[in-house]
Structures are given as C-alpha cells and as structure tokens.
mmCIF file of C-alpha atoms and ligand atoms in Angstrom:
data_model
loop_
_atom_site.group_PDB
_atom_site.id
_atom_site.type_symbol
_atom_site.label_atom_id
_atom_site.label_comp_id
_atom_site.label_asym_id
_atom_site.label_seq_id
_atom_site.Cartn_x
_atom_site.Cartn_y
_atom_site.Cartn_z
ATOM 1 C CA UNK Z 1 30.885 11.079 35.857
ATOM 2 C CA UNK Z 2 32.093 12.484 32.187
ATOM 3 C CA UNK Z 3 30.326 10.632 29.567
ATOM 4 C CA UNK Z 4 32.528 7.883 28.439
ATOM 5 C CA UNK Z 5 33.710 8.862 24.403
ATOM 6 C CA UNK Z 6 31.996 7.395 21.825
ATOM 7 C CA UNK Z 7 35.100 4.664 20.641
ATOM 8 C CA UNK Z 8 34.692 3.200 24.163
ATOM 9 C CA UNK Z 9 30.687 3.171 24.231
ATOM 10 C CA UNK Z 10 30.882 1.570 20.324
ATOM 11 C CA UNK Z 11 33.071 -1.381 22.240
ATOM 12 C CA UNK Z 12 31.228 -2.037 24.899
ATOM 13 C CA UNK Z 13 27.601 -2.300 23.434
ATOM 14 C CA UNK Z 14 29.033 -4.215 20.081
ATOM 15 C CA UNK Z 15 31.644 -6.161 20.791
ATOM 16 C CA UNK Z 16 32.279 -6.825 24.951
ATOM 17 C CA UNK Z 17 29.051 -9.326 24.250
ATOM 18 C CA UNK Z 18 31.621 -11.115 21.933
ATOM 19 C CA UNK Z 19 34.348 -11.298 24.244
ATOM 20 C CA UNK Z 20 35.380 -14.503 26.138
ATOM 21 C CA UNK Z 21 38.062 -15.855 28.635
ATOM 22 C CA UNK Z 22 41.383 -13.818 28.709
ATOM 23 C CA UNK Z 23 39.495 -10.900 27.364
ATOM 24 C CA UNK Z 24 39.403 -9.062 30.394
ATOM 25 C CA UNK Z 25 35.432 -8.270 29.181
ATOM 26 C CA UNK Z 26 37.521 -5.147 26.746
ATOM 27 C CA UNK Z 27 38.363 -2.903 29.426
ATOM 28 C CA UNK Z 28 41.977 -3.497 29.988
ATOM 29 C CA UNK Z 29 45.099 -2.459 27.682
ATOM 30 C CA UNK Z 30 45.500 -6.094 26.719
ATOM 31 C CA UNK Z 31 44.137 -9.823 27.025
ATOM 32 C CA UNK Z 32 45.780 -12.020 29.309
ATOM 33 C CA UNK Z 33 45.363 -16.048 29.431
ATOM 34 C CA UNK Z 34 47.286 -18.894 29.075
ATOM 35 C CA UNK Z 35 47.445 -21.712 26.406
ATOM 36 C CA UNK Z 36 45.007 -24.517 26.869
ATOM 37 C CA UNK Z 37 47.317 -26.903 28.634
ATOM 38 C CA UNK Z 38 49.569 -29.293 27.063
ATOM 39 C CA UNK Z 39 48.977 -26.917 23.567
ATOM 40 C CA UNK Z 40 51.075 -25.303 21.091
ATOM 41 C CA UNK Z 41 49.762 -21.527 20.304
ATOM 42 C CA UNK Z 42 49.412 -21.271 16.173
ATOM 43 C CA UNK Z 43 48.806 -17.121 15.299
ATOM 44 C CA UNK Z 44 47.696 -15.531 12.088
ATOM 45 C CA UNK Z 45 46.429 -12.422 10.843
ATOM 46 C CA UNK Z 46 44.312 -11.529 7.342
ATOM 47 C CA UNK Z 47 42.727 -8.307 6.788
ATOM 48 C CA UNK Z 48 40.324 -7.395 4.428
ATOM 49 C CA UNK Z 49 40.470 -3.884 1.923
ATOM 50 C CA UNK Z 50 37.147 -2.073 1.409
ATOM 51 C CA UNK Z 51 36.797 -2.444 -2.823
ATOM 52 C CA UNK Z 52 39.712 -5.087 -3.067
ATOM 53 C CA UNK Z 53 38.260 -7.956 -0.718
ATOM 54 C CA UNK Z 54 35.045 -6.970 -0.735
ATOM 55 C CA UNK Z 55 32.548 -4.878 -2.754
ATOM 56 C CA UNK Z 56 31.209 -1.933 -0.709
ATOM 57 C CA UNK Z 57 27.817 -2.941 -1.015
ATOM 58 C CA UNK Z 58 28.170 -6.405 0.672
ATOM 59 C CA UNK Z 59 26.446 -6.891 3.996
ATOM 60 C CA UNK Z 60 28.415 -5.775 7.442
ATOM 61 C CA UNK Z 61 26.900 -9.360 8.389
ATOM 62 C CA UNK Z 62 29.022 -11.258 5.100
ATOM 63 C CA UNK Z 63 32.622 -9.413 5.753
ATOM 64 C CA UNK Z 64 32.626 -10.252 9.263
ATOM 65 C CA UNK Z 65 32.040 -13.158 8.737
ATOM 66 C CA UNK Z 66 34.152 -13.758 5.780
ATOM 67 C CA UNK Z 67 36.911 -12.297 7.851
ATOM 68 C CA UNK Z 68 36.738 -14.601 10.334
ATOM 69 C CA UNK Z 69 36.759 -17.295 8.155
ATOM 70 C CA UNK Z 70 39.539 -16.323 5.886
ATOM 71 C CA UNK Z 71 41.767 -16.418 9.636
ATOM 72 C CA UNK Z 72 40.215 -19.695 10.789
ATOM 73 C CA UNK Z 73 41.283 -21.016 6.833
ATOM 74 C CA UNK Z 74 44.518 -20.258 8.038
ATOM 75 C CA UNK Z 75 44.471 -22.424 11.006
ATOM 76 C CA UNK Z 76 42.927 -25.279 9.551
ATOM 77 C CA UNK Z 77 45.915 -24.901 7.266
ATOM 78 C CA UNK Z 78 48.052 -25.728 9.680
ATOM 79 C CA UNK Z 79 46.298 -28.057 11.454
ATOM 80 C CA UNK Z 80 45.526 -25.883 14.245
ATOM 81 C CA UNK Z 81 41.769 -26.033 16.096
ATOM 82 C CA UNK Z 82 40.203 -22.142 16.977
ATOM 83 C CA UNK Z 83 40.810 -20.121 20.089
ATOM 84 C CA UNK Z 84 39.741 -16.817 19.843
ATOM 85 C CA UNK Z 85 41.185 -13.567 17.915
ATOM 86 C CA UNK Z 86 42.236 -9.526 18.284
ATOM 87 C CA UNK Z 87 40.256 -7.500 15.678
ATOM 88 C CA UNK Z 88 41.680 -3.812 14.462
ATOM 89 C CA UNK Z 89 39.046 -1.793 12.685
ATOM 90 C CA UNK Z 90 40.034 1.186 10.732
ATOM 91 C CA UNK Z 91 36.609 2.671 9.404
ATOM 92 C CA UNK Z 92 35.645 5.996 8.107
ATOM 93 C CA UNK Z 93 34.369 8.316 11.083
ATOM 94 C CA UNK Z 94 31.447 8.211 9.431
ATOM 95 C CA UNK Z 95 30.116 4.979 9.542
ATOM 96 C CA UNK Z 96 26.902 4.659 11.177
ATOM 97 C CA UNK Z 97 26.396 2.649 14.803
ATOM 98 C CA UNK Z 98 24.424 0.207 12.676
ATOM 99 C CA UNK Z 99 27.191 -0.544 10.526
ATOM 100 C CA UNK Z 100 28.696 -1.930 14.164
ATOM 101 C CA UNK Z 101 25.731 -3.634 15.104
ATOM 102 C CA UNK Z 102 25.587 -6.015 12.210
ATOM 103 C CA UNK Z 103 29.116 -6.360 11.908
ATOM 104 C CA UNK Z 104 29.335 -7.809 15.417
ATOM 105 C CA UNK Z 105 26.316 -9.503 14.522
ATOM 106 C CA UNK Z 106 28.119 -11.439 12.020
ATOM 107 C CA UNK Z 107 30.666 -12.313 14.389
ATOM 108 C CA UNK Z 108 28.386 -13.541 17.004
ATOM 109 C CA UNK Z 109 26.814 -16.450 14.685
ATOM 110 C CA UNK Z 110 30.115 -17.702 13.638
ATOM 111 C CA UNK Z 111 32.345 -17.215 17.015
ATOM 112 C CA UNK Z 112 29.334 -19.970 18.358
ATOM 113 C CA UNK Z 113 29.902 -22.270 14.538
ATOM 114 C CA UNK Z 114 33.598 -22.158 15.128
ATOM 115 C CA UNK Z 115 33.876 -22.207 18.797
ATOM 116 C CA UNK Z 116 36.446 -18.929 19.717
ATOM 117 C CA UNK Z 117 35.737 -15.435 21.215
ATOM 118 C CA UNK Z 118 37.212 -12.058 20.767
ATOM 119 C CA UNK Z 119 40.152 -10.967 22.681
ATOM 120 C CA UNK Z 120 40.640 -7.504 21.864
ATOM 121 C CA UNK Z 121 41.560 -5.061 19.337
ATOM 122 C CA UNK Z 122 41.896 -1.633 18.403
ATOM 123 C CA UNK Z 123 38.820 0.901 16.594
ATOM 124 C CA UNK Z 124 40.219 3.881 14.503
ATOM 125 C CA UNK Z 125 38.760 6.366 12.380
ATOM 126 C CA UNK Z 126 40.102 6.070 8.775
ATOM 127 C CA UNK Z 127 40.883 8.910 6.436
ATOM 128 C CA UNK Z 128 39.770 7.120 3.333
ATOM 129 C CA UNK Z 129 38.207 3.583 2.856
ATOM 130 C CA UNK Z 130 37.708 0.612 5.789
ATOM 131 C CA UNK Z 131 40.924 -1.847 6.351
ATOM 132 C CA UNK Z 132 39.484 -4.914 8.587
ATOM 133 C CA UNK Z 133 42.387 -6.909 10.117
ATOM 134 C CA UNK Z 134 42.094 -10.223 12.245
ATOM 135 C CA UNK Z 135 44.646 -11.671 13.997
ATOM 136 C CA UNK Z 136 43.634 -15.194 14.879
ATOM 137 C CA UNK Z 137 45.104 -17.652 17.942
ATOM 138 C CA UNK Z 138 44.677 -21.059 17.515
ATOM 139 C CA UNK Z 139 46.614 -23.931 19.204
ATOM 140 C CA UNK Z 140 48.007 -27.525 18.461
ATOM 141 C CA UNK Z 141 49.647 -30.206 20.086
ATOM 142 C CA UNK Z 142 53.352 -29.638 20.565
ATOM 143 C CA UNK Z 143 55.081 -29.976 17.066
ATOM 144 C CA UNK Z 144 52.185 -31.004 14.834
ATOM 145 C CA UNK Z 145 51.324 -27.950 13.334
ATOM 146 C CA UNK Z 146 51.727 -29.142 9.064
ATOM 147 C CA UNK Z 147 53.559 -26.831 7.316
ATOM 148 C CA UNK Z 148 54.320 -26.131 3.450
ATOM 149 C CA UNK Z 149 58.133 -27.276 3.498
ATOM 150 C CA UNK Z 150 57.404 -31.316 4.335
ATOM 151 C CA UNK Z 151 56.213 -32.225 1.121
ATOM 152 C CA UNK Z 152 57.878 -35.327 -0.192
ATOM 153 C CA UNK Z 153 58.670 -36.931 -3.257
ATOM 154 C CA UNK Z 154 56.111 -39.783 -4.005
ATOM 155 C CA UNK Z 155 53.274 -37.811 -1.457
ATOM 156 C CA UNK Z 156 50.108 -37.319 -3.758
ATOM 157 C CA UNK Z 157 48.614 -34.290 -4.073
ATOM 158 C CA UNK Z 158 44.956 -33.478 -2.509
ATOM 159 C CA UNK Z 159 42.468 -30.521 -3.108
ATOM 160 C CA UNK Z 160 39.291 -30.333 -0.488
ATOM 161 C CA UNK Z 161 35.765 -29.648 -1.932
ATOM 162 C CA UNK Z 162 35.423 -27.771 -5.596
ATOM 163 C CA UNK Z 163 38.048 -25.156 -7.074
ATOM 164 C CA UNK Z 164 37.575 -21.564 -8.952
ATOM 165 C CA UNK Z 165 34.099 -20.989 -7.524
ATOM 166 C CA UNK Z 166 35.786 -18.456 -5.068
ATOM 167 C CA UNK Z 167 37.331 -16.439 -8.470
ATOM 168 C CA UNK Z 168 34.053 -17.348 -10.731
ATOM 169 C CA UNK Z 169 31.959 -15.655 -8.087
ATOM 170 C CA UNK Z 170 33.966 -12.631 -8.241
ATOM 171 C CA UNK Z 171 33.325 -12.607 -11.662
ATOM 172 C CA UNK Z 172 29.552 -13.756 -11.412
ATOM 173 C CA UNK Z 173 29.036 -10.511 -8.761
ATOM 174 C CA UNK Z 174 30.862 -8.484 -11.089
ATOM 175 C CA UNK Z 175 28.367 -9.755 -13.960
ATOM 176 C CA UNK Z 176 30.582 -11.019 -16.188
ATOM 177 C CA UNK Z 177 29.133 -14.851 -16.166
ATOM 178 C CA UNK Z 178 25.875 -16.082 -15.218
ATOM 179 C CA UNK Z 179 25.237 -17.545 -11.515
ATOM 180 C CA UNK Z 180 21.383 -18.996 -11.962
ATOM 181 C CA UNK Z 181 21.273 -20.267 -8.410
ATOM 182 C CA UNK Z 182 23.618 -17.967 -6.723
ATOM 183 C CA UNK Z 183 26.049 -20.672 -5.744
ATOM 184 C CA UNK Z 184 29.105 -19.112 -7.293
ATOM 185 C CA UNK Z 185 28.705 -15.446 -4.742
ATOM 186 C CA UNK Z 186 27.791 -17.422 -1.900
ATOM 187 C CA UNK Z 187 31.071 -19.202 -2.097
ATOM 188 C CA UNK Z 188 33.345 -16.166 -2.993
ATOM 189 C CA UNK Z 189 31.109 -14.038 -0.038
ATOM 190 C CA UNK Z 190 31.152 -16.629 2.340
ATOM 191 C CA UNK Z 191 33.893 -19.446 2.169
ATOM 192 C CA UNK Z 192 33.944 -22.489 4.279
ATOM 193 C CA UNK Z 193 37.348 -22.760 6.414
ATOM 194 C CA UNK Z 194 37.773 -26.556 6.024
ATOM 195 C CA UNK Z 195 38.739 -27.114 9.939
ATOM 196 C CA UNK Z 196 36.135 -30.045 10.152
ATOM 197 C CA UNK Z 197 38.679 -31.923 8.564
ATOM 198 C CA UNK Z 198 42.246 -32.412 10.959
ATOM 199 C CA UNK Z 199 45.304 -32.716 8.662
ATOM 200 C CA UNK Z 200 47.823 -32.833 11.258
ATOM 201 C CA UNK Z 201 49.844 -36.078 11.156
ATOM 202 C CA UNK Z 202 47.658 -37.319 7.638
ATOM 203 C CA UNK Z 203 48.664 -34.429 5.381
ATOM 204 C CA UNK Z 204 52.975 -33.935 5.580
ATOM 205 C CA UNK Z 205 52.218 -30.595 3.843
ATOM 206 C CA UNK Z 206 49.663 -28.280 3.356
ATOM 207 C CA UNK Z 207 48.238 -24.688 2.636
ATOM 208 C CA UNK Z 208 44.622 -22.882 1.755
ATOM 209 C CA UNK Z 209 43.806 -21.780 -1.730
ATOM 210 C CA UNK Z 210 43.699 -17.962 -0.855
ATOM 211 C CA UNK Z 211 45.462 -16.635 -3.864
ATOM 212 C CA UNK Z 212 45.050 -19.490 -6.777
ATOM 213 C CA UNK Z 213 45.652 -23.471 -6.810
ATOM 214 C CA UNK Z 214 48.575 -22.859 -8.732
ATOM 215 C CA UNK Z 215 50.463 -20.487 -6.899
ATOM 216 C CA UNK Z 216 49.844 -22.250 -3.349
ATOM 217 C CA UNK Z 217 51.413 -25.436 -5.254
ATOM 218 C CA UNK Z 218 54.345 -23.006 -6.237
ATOM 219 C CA UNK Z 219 55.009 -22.088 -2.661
ATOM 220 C CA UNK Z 220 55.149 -25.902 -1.391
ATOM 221 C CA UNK Z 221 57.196 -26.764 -4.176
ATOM 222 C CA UNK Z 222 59.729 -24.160 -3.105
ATOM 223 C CA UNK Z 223 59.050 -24.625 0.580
ATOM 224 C CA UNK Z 224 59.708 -28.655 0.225
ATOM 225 C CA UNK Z 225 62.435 -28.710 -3.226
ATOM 226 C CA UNK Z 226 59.863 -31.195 -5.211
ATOM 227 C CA UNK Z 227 58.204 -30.867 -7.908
ATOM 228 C CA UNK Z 228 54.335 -31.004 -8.457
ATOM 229 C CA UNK Z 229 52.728 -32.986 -11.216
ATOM 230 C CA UNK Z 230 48.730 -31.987 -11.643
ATOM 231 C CA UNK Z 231 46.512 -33.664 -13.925
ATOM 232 C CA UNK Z 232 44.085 -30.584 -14.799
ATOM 233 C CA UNK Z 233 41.671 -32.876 -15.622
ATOM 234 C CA UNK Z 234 41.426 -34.084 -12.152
ATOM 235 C CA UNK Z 235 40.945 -31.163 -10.541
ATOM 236 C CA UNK Z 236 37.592 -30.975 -8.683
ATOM 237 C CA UNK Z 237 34.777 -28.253 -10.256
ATOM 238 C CA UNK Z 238 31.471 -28.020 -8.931
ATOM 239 C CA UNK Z 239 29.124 -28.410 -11.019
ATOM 240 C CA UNK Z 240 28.099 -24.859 -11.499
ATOM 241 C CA UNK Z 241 32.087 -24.071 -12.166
ATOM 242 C CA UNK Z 242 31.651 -26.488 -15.387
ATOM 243 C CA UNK Z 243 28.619 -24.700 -16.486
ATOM 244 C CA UNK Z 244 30.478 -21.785 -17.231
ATOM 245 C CA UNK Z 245 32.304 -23.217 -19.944
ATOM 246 C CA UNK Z 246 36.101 -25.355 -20.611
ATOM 247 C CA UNK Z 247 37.033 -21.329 -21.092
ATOM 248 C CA UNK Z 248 36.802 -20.872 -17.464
ATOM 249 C CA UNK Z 249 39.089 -23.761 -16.605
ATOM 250 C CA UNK Z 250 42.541 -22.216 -16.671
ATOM 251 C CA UNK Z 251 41.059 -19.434 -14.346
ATOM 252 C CA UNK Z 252 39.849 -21.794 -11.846
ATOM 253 C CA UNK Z 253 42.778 -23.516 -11.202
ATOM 254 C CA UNK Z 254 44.485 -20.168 -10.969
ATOM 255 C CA UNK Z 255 41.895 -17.632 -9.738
ATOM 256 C CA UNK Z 256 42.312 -17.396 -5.646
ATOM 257 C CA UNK Z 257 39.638 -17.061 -3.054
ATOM 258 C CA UNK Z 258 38.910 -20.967 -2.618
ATOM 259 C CA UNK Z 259 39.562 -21.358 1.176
ATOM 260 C CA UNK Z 260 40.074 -24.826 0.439
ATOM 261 C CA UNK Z 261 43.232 -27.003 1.502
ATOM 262 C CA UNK Z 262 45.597 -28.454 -0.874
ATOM 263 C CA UNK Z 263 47.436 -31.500 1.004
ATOM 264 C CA UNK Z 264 50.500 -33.381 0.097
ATOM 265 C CA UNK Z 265 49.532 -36.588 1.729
ATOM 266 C CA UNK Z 266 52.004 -39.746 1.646
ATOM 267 C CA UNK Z 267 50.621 -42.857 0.036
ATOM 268 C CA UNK Z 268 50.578 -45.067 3.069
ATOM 269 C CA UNK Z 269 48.048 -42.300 4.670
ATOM 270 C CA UNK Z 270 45.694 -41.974 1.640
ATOM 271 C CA UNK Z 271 43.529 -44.763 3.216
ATOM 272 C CA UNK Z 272 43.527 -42.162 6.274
ATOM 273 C CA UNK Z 273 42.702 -39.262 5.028
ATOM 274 C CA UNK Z 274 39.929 -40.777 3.194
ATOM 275 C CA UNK Z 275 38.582 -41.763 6.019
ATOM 276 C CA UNK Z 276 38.870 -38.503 8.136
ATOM 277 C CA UNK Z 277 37.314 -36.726 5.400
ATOM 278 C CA UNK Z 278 34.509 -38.963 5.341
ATOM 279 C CA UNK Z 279 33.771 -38.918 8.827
ATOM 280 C CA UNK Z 280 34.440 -34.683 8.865
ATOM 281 C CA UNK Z 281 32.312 -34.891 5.318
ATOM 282 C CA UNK Z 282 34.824 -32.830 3.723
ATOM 283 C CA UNK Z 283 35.125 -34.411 -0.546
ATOM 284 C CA UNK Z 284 38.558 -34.772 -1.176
ATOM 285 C CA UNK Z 285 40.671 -34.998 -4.471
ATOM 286 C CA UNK Z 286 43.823 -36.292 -5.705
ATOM 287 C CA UNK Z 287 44.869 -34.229 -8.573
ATOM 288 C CA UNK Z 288 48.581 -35.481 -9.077
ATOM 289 C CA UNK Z 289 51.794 -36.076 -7.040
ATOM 290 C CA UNK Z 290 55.094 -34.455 -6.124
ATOM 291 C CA UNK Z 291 58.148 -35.861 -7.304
ATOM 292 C CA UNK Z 292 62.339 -35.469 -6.870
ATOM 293 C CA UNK Z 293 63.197 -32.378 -9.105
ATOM 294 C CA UNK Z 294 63.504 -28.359 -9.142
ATOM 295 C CA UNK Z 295 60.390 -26.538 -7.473
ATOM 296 C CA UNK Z 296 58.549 -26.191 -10.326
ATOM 297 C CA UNK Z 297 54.350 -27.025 -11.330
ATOM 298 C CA UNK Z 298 53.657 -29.064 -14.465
ATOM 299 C CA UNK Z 299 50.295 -29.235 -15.438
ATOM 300 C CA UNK Z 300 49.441 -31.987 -17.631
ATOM 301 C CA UNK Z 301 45.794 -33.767 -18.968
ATOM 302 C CA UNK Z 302 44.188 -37.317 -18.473
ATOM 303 C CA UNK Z 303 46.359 -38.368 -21.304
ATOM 304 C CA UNK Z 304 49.767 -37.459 -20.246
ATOM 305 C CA UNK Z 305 49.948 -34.067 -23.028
ATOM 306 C CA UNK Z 306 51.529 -31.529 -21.333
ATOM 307 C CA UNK Z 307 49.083 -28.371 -20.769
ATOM 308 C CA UNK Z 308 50.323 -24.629 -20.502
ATOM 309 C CA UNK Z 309 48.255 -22.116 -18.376
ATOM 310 C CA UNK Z 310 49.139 -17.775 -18.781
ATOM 311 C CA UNK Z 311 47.708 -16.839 -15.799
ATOM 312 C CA UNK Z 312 49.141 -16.302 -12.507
ATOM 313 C CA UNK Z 313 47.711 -16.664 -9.432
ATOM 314 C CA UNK Z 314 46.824 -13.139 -7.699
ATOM 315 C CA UNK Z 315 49.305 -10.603 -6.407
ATOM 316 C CA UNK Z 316 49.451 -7.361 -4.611
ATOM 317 C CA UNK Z 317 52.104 -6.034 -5.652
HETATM 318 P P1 ADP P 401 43.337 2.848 23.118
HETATM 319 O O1 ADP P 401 43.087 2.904 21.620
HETATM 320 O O2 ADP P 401 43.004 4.074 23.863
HETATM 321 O O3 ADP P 401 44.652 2.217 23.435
HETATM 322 P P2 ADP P 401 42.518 0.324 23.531
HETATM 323 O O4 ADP P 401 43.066 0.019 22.183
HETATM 324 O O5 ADP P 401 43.299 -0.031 24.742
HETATM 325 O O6 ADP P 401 42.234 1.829 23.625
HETATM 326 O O7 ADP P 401 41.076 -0.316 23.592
HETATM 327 C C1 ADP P 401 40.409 -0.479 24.832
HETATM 328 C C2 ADP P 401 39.917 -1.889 24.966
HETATM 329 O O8 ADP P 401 38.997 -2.171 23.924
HETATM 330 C C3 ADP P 401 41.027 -2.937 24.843
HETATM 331 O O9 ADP P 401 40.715 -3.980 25.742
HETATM 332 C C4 ADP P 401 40.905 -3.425 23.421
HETATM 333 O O10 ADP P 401 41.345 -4.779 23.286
HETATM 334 C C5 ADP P 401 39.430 -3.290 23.170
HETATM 335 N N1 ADP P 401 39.123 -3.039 21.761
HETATM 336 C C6 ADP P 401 39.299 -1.901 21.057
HETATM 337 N N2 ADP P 401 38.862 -2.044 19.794
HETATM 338 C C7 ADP P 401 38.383 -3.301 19.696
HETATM 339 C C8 ADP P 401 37.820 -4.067 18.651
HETATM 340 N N3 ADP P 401 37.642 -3.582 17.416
HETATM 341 N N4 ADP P 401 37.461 -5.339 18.927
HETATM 342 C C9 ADP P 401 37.647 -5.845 20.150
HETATM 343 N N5 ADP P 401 38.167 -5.193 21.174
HETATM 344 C C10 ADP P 401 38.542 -3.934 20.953
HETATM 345 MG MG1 MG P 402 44.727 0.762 21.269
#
C-alpha cells in the first residue's frame, strides 16, 4: 500500500482523536449528523491572523484554545449551548509536527470544558503567515436564539465580569503598562466565553465585547433604533484594570478583546438575570439603559456631566 501523504497522516494522529459524532472519524469528504432533536442549529465562524490576533511567540496550546473560545463567545452571544465545530488551518509548510501536537492538545482540554468535538476541516500549506479559522455549530430551542435588533426602550443595559483587561493585556504583553500578577495577558490570551450564563429569554438583546464596549453598543443601537445611555462610571474594571491609572479608562471601555456579553435586559427580568448569574457565577453589571431616540451612544458620569471618548472601537479595515 503507497504511504498515505503527509496532510492525511498530520489528521489522523492530531486531530481524528478530537473528532466526535457526525465526524465520520475525518475520513470522509464531509460530516454528516442531524440536529439534536427538537433544536435550532446556531453557526459561526472567527479566525485568528498570525501577528494580528496573536503574537507569534504565544503557545500552540493558548491559540487553540483562544480560538475556540472566541467561536463558543459567539454562541453564548446568542444564547446558543456548544455542539462541535469545522477547523481550516492554513500554516506555513514549514511548521513542525509538534506545532500540531500541541495545538490539538489545546483543543482536547477545552472540547472536554465546553462539551463539543471536531467535525472536520481543511489543512493547507500557506505562502506567508498562519490564518486559523473556526466555524462553530451550536443549537437552541426553536426561535430563542437573542439577537442585537430586540433591544427596547426602557431595557437596562448589562456588562458580564470586568471590561478593558482583554485590550490592557495587549498592551501589558506588548510592555507598555505593568501586569505584576499576570492577570491582564491571561485574560487577553485566554478569554472566558461566558456560556455558563443562558441569556435566552432574560436578555431581549445581546452581543460579546470582541471589538470594544462601545462599538458592540453602536451595533445594537442600530440593530434595535434606541439609544444607549452608559454611566462610565459604572462600568465594571477589575481591579488590576484600575491600577493602571483613570488614563486607561477611555481605552477600556473602547479597547476590544473582552469576550464578555453586553445584555439589554428588560426591567421586569433584572430580578432574573440576577439570579441566573448567580447560580452560573457569572458578576453582572448595569451600566445604563436604552431609551426612544436615533441609534446613537452617550456616555455620561455618576453625576449626569456628559463625557466624550476619541477612540473607536477596533477595525480592520
Ligand atoms: P481534501 O483537502 O483532499 O479535500 P479533505 O479536506 O476532504 O481533503 O480532508 C479529509 C478529511 O480530513 C475530511 O474529513 C476533513 O473534514 C478532515 N480534515 C482536514 N483538515 C482538518 C482539520 N484541520 N481539522 C479537522 N478535520 C480536518
Ligand atoms: Mg478539503
């Protein structure tokens, strides 16, 4: 029998030990399974740029798992539990079988945190640096899945666990402020996807804090026609956030890489969502409310002054 080429060997020794139901164990031309019953499928993709996403001298081990998580901070956007996910590598031909290894590695521990498997994918050589791209399958029940455009006037706003510590450890790895305990790179290597916590029918809106606080607000406030009100001084740091200095505050709320969810949640389900999040020991915040008006974001302080940010949240293009 021919030796089988290296592509297939590198699949079946890293990542067929990964694969799951519907996977066809990586040797057919596609997956094949059905949706659990009675379930809505919910499908998202996020890929990851050698040098943009992540630093080239981060662990295989950290961006696997960090782009697993990014996908499954999608889902828990939506309200959507994990089912498994289609990975496309596109890697120089030179990276080394150990490169693999600890890459699947990565995926291994948090496929059994999560609960999902891989489905399939595609492996190609790259000509320059190493695109990663996930494409995630969740599911929900039939027409719950919380989107960005139900946002109503009167619905407060709500921020999970601690903002800008995804942005200030980008700047903390790039040495630009100090991280004493390392908390601020362990949350910008390795977020948390907040899934613990199930927003579908408490939150009537919702979206994760990939590319800045502000910006996400932007895009429910033109999904839903309010407008947002945010007292900045609500807005939840952790405590190594406010040890960086009140300089650092206007790039927290608009620095990206959170992975948190920001909720519009009516009033009459506050006493809800308090509760879920206590139970799925997710902190929650209120930092302000949406009201009747043009999508726009007003930032204002404890006292009612208005407050002007300059930056924007982060854009590709
Ligand atoms: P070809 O590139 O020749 O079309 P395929 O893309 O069909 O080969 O890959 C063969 C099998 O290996 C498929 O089942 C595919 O889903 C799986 N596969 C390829 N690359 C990956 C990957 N990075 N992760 C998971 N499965 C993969
Ligand atoms: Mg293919």
């Amino acid at each position: 029998m021919s030796p089988l080429p290296a592509e297939f060997d590198l699949i079946r020794r890293h990542f067929r030990p990964l694969a799951g139901p519907g996977s066809l164990d990586l040797t057919d031309d596609a997956a094949v399974f059905a949706p659990p019953p009675g379930r809505e499928l919910v499908v998202a993709a996020d890929a990851m740029v050698e040098g943009l996403h992540y630093l080239p001298d981060q662990s295989p081990e950290l961006v696997a798992r960090k782009l697993l998580r990014v996908n499954l901070s999608d889902l828990a956007a939506m309200g959507a539990q994990p089912f498994g996910y289609l990975l496309t590598l596109s890697v120089p031909r030179t990276t080394p079988d150990r490169w693999f290894a600890q890459f699947a590695a990565g995926l291994a521990q948090d496929q059994r945190e999560y609960g999902l498997h891989l489905l399939g994918g595609d492996t190609t050589g790259a000509t320059g640096i190493a695109c990663l791209s996930l494409t995630i399958i969740g599911h929900v029940a039939p027409g719950t899945a919380v989107r960005r455009s139900g946002a109503k006037p009167g619905d407060g706003i709500w921020v999970t666990g601690t903002i800008g510590d995804g942005v200030l450890g980008l700047a903390a790895a790039r040495g630009e402020i100090a991280d004493p305990d390392g908390y601020l790179v362990g949350r910008y290597r390795l977020p948390t996807p907040r899934l613990a916590l199930r927003i579908s029918g408490l939150a009537s809106a919702a979206m994760d804090v990939s590319d800045g606080l502000l910006q996400e607000l932007g895009h429910i406030t033109r999904a839903s026609g309010v407008t947002a009100q945010i007292d900045v001084d609500a807005a939840p740091l952790s405590a190594q956030a406010r040890q960086a200095g009140p300089q650092w505050r206007d790039t927290c709320l608009a620095g990206g890489d959170d992975y948190e969810l920001v909720l519009a949640v009516p009033a009459d389900r506050e006493a809800s969502l308090l509760a879920a999040a206590g139970r799925a020991g997710v902190p929650v915040t209120r930092i302000g409310w949406f009201e009747a008006g043009p999508p726009d974001v007003w930032l204002h302080d404890a006292a009612g002054r208005l407050v002007s940010i300059q930056h924007t949240g982060w854009s590709h293009f």
